[in-house]
Amino acid sequence: GATRPVDAAHWAERLTALAARHGVPGAGLGILADGEVTEAATGLANAGARIEATTDTLWQIGSISKVWTATVAMMLVDEGVLELDTPVTSVLPGLRLGTPELTERVTLRHLLSHTSGIDGDFFVDTGRGDDCLERYAERLAGVGANHPVGATMSYCNAGFTLTGRILEHVTGVQWDRLMHERLYAPLGLTRTATLPEDVLRHRAAAGHIGEPPVVAPHWTLMRSAGPAGLICSTPREVLAFARLHLDGGLAPDGARLLSEDAAREMRAAQVALPDTHTLGDAWGLGWILMEWSGRRMYGHDGNTIGQSAFLRVLPDAGLAVCLLTNGGDTLSLYQDLYGEIFAELADVELPRLPEPAADPAPDDLSRYVGVYERASSRMEVFERDGGLVLRSVVTGELAEMLPEEERLQEEPLRAFEPGVFLVQRSGVGGWWPVTFYTLDDGSQYVHHGVRATPKVG
């Protein structure tokens, strides 16, 4: 299916106007339609140093990196070096995970679809050496499970760092170099890198936090987060990666990097999402799967320190859009801009964000009251004035990286539908679902921020 012609000047103008409206210091936009990329940039890549954003600026693509890591994993599955459904300890024999069940049962498929149950927000700095992933994997022995293997979906950064470790172990090539050999070079990417010393050869964006946005005190996350979120790139080069998937695994020169079966499996539903209102309705291998106006799509977002990235792919129209930003209300910028682009080019409507119910259905609130906890997060749900309140506390190493005022948040839960409530997050537009649900074994969970957290009291 074709799209309508892309008016480059119009989208450059819309990017600039909407970034200004939502207080976004700088942004880069790329639209892939009919095999051609249209790009635009606006504002400042670094407001402190007054560095302008250009179409060649490198931004942190954050967790979109996970799909790149998953793609290389699937190349190795194609080659018979890895298997999706055998326990990962068969290729990483020394690996010890936090429980015997995790160690014995976790497979590559679990890791790539966020269903392993490894508590995912274990951020630990294991140094800047080439052994950082190996050292991280050793520390996973001390990280517990937040749900039984394969029982539900919980967004898992740790699982992708572990995947990166598996890739370098079976290839003998350190993860940063492996991504270059397997993806950047074959796709002809010259402005995509992970290590700061490589990024510094180019114009690079800094993240901004606060109101008004100022340059964040840390430029990047610890190196051990690499496979989960440290790729830096431009909208054009992220779209070259998206095109690899749109073209069923073929590089621009016609070389096959990934089998058609592997590309298809990556965008096949592996697990349904307990919360269908935040990102999509299911997860593939790496990709988030979603439906807009009855048409199937896939994509991923990324968030690092003050930088946010968005990628959406509409396969039936051969359309992909990438937005890379560095602070302000980036979610509202994404909502407005993608709403216009997809409506204009492909007659697709962006899903409306949920709003609290004007006349909530009757629901027994007392069954949600309690404490829910996992690594780096403790949530308390309690009754006040006839409604529910959510108190969230960030704990552990993650808390050390956040300003004190962001470590604790308390918000009223507004009814949406039975078992699903909405909260407003300070500084972020829109409402965020808080979904209460029960696993097959009867244990109670809350799904919020795409993570599953068990009720502990």
XYZ file of C-alpha atoms in Angstrom:
457
model
C 0.000 0.000 0.000
C 1.273 3.456 -0.863
C 1.097 6.564 1.268
C 0.314 10.118 0.241
C 3.318 12.226 -0.842
C 5.419 13.592 2.027
C 5.663 17.398 2.132
C 9.076 17.909 3.747
C 8.646 21.629 4.441
C 5.253 21.068 6.073
C 6.556 18.428 8.510
C 9.644 20.495 9.368
C 7.290 23.350 10.247
C 4.984 21.109 12.321
C 7.953 19.608 14.193
C 9.204 23.090 15.089
C 5.791 24.398 16.162
C 4.869 21.359 18.264
C 8.316 21.079 19.913
C 7.979 24.723 20.984
C 4.430 24.133 22.256
C 5.534 21.220 24.438
C 8.763 22.727 25.749
C 11.039 20.253 23.934
C 14.562 21.776 23.583
C 15.473 19.852 20.426
C 14.153 17.066 18.190
C 14.877 15.133 15.020
C 12.207 13.556 12.811
C 12.421 10.997 10.025
C 9.602 9.677 7.831
C 10.161 6.613 5.636
C 7.491 6.428 2.912
C 7.653 4.720 -0.487
C 11.270 3.819 0.195
C 12.355 7.442 0.665
C 13.351 9.151 3.913
C 12.287 12.726 4.661
C 14.051 14.333 7.640
C 13.774 17.451 9.752
C 15.331 18.842 12.917
C 14.505 21.688 15.262
C 15.825 23.502 18.330
C 18.952 22.767 20.319
C 20.802 19.480 20.728
C 22.388 20.978 23.863
C 20.745 24.060 25.378
C 23.652 24.659 27.765
C 26.291 24.708 25.038
C 23.887 26.265 22.486
C 24.492 23.481 19.972
C 21.816 23.427 17.285
C 20.026 20.212 16.393
C 20.541 19.136 12.771
C 19.457 16.088 10.794
C 22.959 14.678 11.439
C 22.720 15.019 15.234
C 23.071 11.744 17.183
C 20.403 11.148 19.839
C 20.134 8.368 22.402
C 17.530 5.968 21.038
C 17.235 4.308 24.456
C 15.264 1.078 24.538
C 14.733 1.006 20.772
C 18.222 -0.560 21.135
C 16.472 -3.694 22.458
C 15.062 -4.454 19.011
C 18.572 -4.139 17.522
C 19.920 -6.578 20.143
C 16.985 -8.918 19.438
C 17.676 -8.725 15.686
C 21.281 -9.852 16.130
C 20.081 -12.633 18.459
C 17.704 -13.816 15.714
C 20.532 -13.741 13.142
C 22.368 -16.187 15.403
C 19.193 -18.296 15.718
C 19.096 -18.382 11.891
C 22.705 -19.608 11.922
C 21.942 -22.340 14.453
C 24.278 -20.798 17.035
C 21.365 -20.039 19.401
C 17.937 -21.608 19.960
C 14.834 -19.730 21.048
C 13.409 -22.433 23.310
C 16.297 -24.083 25.119
C 17.365 -22.789 28.543
C 20.025 -20.087 28.155
C 22.252 -21.928 30.640
C 22.922 -24.406 27.790
C 24.961 -21.691 26.010
C 26.065 -19.841 29.150
C 26.818 -22.778 31.462
C 28.154 -20.754 34.397
C 25.026 -18.585 34.606
C 23.198 -18.557 37.935
C 19.943 -16.624 38.144
C 18.170 -15.551 41.333
C 16.015 -18.671 41.760
C 16.460 -22.314 40.675
C 13.373 -21.969 38.444
C 14.893 -18.995 36.614
C 18.243 -20.748 36.155
C 16.677 -23.959 34.849
C 13.883 -22.587 32.668
C 14.638 -19.146 31.186
C 15.021 -19.258 27.401
C 16.030 -16.691 24.785
C 12.344 -16.387 23.812
C 11.521 -15.394 27.411
C 14.292 -12.778 27.399
C 13.281 -11.238 24.046
C 9.562 -11.066 24.963
C 9.975 -9.798 28.568
C 8.401 -12.948 30.040
C 11.391 -14.401 31.954
C 10.307 -13.125 35.369
C 13.805 -11.777 36.090
C 13.252 -8.568 38.014
C 14.073 -6.186 35.199
C 15.127 -2.911 36.799
C 18.406 -4.124 38.209
C 20.692 -1.245 37.205
C 24.226 -1.723 38.399
C 27.392 -0.094 37.169
C 29.903 -2.848 36.422
C 32.484 -0.446 35.043
C 33.478 0.696 31.574
C 35.634 -2.281 30.643
C 34.891 -4.779 27.871
C 33.924 -7.260 30.610
C 31.022 -5.120 31.885
C 28.276 -7.442 30.569
C 30.029 -10.521 31.895
C 30.274 -8.902 35.323
C 26.631 -7.838 35.148
C 25.501 -11.392 34.318
C 27.401 -12.662 37.365
C 25.448 -10.239 39.565
C 22.085 -11.611 38.351
C 22.444 -14.460 40.859
C 21.348 -11.947 43.482
C 18.283 -10.671 41.578
C 14.977 -12.328 42.414
C 11.955 -13.155 40.275
C 8.954 -10.874 40.139
C 6.719 -13.486 38.466
C 6.933 -17.184 37.544
C 8.757 -17.909 34.256
C 6.425 -17.280 31.310
C 3.424 -16.403 33.494
C 3.006 -12.772 32.430
C 4.875 -9.907 30.793
C 7.023 -7.473 32.754
C 9.358 -5.058 30.989
C 12.845 -6.382 31.655
C 16.000 -4.348 31.048
C 18.069 -7.002 32.818
C 16.948 -9.631 30.309
C 18.356 -7.615 27.427
C 21.700 -6.997 29.119
C 21.806 -10.767 29.704
C 20.951 -11.334 26.021
C 23.865 -9.067 25.072
C 26.139 -11.173 27.272
C 24.890 -14.370 25.585
C 25.578 -12.870 22.137
C 29.138 -11.902 22.983
C 29.790 -15.252 24.664
C 28.706 -17.356 21.661
C 30.386 -15.116 19.059
C 33.497 -14.154 20.999
C 32.852 -10.524 19.956
C 32.126 -7.841 22.556
C 28.554 -6.489 22.234
C 29.388 -2.948 21.008
C 31.624 -4.342 18.244
C 29.166 -7.121 17.432
C 26.388 -4.583 16.732
C 28.737 -2.747 14.397
C 29.740 -5.928 12.547
C 26.243 -7.398 12.298
C 24.065 -4.314 11.801
C 25.710 -0.914 11.398
C 28.228 -1.948 8.718
C 25.884 -4.145 6.602
C 23.177 -1.449 6.718
C 25.685 1.261 5.762
C 25.171 3.217 8.976
C 27.906 5.773 9.688
C 26.206 7.777 12.459
C 25.209 4.967 14.821
C 27.359 4.100 17.849
C 27.175 3.147 21.500
C 30.427 4.238 23.118
C 30.743 7.921 24.099
C 34.152 8.167 22.406
C 32.554 7.088 19.102
C 29.498 9.332 19.537
C 31.785 12.310 20.275
C 33.095 12.248 16.693
C 29.687 13.615 15.692
C 27.271 16.323 16.810
C 25.551 14.716 19.809
C 22.435 15.621 21.772
C 22.415 15.947 25.555
C 19.387 15.106 27.681
C 17.523 17.859 29.519
C 15.484 17.554 32.711
C 13.346 19.835 34.854
C 11.238 22.934 34.209
C 12.560 24.847 32.346
C 14.723 22.050 30.868
C 18.428 22.169 31.741
C 21.179 19.799 30.628
C 21.053 16.635 32.754
C 23.987 15.996 35.126
C 24.668 12.542 33.589
C 24.998 12.150 29.812
C 24.492 8.404 29.658
C 23.519 5.354 31.677
C 26.155 2.857 32.868
C 27.829 0.813 30.109
C 26.240 -2.433 31.345
C 22.880 -1.085 30.083
C 24.212 -1.179 26.494
C 22.130 -3.997 24.941
C 19.023 -2.637 26.680
C 19.429 0.996 25.746
C 22.696 2.703 24.787
C 22.620 2.980 20.986
C 22.886 6.545 19.660
C 21.721 7.271 16.123
C 19.906 9.642 13.767
C 16.285 9.351 12.579
C 17.512 8.394 9.084
C 19.653 5.533 10.413
C 16.963 4.259 12.797
C 14.674 4.142 9.747
C 17.311 2.128 7.837
C 17.015 -0.404 10.666
C 13.189 -0.291 10.459
C 13.435 -0.853 6.706
C 15.427 -4.051 7.286
C 12.293 -5.363 9.039
C 9.835 -3.890 6.513
C 11.848 -5.640 3.787
C 11.700 -8.985 5.594
C 15.376 -9.105 6.586
C 17.071 -7.680 3.472
C 19.785 -5.017 3.561
C 19.621 -2.117 1.038
C 22.090 -3.932 -1.262
C 19.868 -7.027 -1.286
C 22.034 -9.038 1.127
C 19.951 -11.182 3.473
C 20.808 -10.328 7.090
C 17.816 -12.026 8.700
C 15.595 -14.818 7.397
C 12.021 -13.909 6.504
C 10.837 -16.415 9.115
C 12.914 -14.748 11.829
C 11.673 -11.277 10.869
C 8.075 -12.578 10.951
C 8.560 -14.292 14.317
C 9.876 -11.024 15.799
C 6.568 -9.291 15.028
C 4.335 -12.250 15.973
C 2.545 -11.986 19.323
C 4.504 -13.864 21.998
C 2.530 -12.561 24.972
C -0.626 -10.485 25.428
C -0.241 -7.357 27.547
C -2.248 -7.095 30.788
C -2.488 -3.355 30.074
C -3.514 -2.666 26.470
C -3.761 1.132 26.859
C -0.127 2.216 27.259
C 1.969 0.992 24.329
C 0.235 -1.826 22.491
C -1.703 -5.061 22.972
C 1.087 -7.638 22.736
C 4.849 -8.070 22.630
C 6.822 -9.849 19.934
C 10.527 -10.675 20.079
C 11.862 -7.175 20.734
C 8.975 -5.354 19.015
C 5.890 -3.886 20.706
C 2.792 -4.889 18.706
C -0.228 -2.613 18.364
C -3.324 -1.864 16.328
C -4.250 1.613 15.093
C -7.526 2.045 13.173
C -7.749 -1.731 12.800
C -4.306 -1.984 11.165
C -1.466 -3.960 12.684
C 1.685 -2.039 13.541
C 4.890 -2.490 15.476
C 7.405 -0.200 17.120
C 9.336 0.676 20.265
C 10.078 3.682 22.470
C 13.191 4.676 24.385
C 13.861 6.769 27.471
C 17.294 7.572 28.879
C 18.420 10.492 31.049
C 16.379 13.338 29.576
C 16.123 11.826 26.085
C 13.064 10.123 24.582
C 12.751 8.217 21.312
C 9.751 6.920 19.346
C 9.565 4.493 16.407
C 6.340 3.283 14.740
C 6.083 1.047 11.669
C 2.915 0.544 9.586
C 3.827 -2.425 7.376
C 0.795 -2.418 5.076
C 1.736 1.104 3.920
C 5.519 0.709 4.035
C 5.509 3.669 6.426
C 7.863 4.172 9.383
C 8.295 7.273 11.534
C 11.105 8.034 14.002
C 11.144 10.938 16.468
C 14.196 11.574 18.679
C 14.015 14.212 21.431
C 15.921 15.591 24.421
C 13.568 16.853 27.132
C 10.291 18.622 27.857
C 6.869 17.019 27.373
C 8.044 14.579 24.719
C 5.005 12.310 25.025
C 2.614 15.111 24.064
C 4.912 16.041 21.155
C 4.794 12.410 19.990
C 0.998 12.206 20.376
C 0.350 15.404 18.415
C 2.958 14.884 15.690
C 2.324 11.183 15.027
C -1.412 11.850 15.143
C -1.003 14.321 12.268
C 1.541 12.274 10.276
C -0.349 8.964 10.338
C -3.717 10.601 9.625
C -2.314 12.630 6.741
C -0.142 9.959 5.113
C -2.050 6.741 5.801
C -5.562 7.550 7.120
C -4.665 5.964 10.441
C -5.795 7.419 13.731
C -3.550 7.416 16.770
C -5.355 5.625 19.646
C -6.863 8.076 22.117
C -5.295 8.081 25.544
C -7.634 6.745 28.241
C -9.620 9.241 30.305
C -11.160 8.618 33.742
C -14.736 7.312 33.621
C -17.338 10.018 34.266
C -19.660 7.427 35.840
C -17.487 4.534 37.113
C -18.897 0.999 37.215
C -19.336 -0.401 40.735
C -16.150 -2.065 41.987
C -14.957 -3.405 45.343
C -11.972 -1.135 45.990
C -10.819 -2.997 49.100
C -9.512 -5.922 47.018
C -6.796 -3.706 45.492
C -5.505 -2.298 48.781
C -2.054 -3.513 49.795
C 1.667 -3.362 49.110
C 3.174 -4.387 45.757
C 6.935 -4.663 45.466
C 9.795 -5.623 43.125
C 13.405 -4.498 42.673
C 13.669 -0.689 42.629
C 9.948 -0.141 43.165
C 7.517 -0.290 46.061
C 3.853 0.627 45.530
C 1.286 1.070 48.255
C -2.406 1.256 47.419
C -4.677 2.597 50.164
C -8.165 4.063 50.579
C -8.738 7.751 51.241
C -11.969 9.767 50.975
C -13.853 6.926 49.287
C -11.224 6.392 46.585
C -7.820 4.774 46.137
C -4.410 6.415 46.337
C -1.158 5.059 44.851
C 2.091 5.876 46.633
C 5.142 4.854 44.544
C 8.669 4.843 45.896
C 11.745 4.297 43.715
C 14.302 2.251 45.665
C 17.808 0.828 45.202
C 20.465 2.020 42.733
C 17.867 3.616 40.474
C 16.856 5.991 43.286
C 20.444 7.232 43.549
C 20.245 8.494 39.960
C 17.032 10.479 40.474
C 16.580 13.856 42.169
C 14.955 13.432 45.570
C 11.617 14.935 44.530
C 11.215 12.243 41.857
C 11.778 9.289 44.190
C 8.352 9.409 45.825
C 5.050 10.127 44.121
C 1.542 9.981 45.527
C -1.435 10.157 43.185
C -5.158 9.431 43.433
C -6.275 6.437 41.349
C -9.184 7.435 39.100
C -11.591 4.693 38.000
C -11.461 3.712 34.320
C -13.078 0.257 34.242
C -13.281 -2.504 36.894
C -9.713 -3.465 37.813
C -8.184 -0.605 35.807
C -7.445 2.840 37.226
C -5.641 5.888 35.860
C -3.002 8.132 37.422
C -1.476 11.385 36.271
C 2.302 11.608 36.444
C 3.857 14.969 37.270
C 5.415 16.590 34.212
C 3.998 14.021 31.786
C 0.873 14.611 29.740
C -2.038 12.209 29.799
C -3.221 9.433 32.089
C -1.374 6.215 32.879
C -3.203 2.932 33.501
C -2.782 0.947 36.707
C -4.143 -2.544 35.993
C -4.878 -5.060 38.750
C -4.986 -8.706 37.670
C -4.548 -12.281 38.902
C -2.219 -14.944 37.473
C -3.363 -18.513 36.821
C -1.878 -19.583 40.171
C -4.114 -17.074 41.989
C -1.361 -14.593 42.871
C -2.308 -10.923 42.646
C -0.406 -8.405 40.527
C -0.514 -4.825 39.414
C 0.668 -3.821 35.912
C 1.903 -0.231 35.672
C 4.595 1.336 33.495
C 4.594 -1.954 31.517
C 5.906 -3.797 34.568
C 4.312 -6.548 36.646
C 4.601 -6.117 40.393
C 3.406 -8.807 42.841
C 1.271 -8.080 45.888
C 3.445 -8.769 48.924
C 1.210 -7.568 51.764
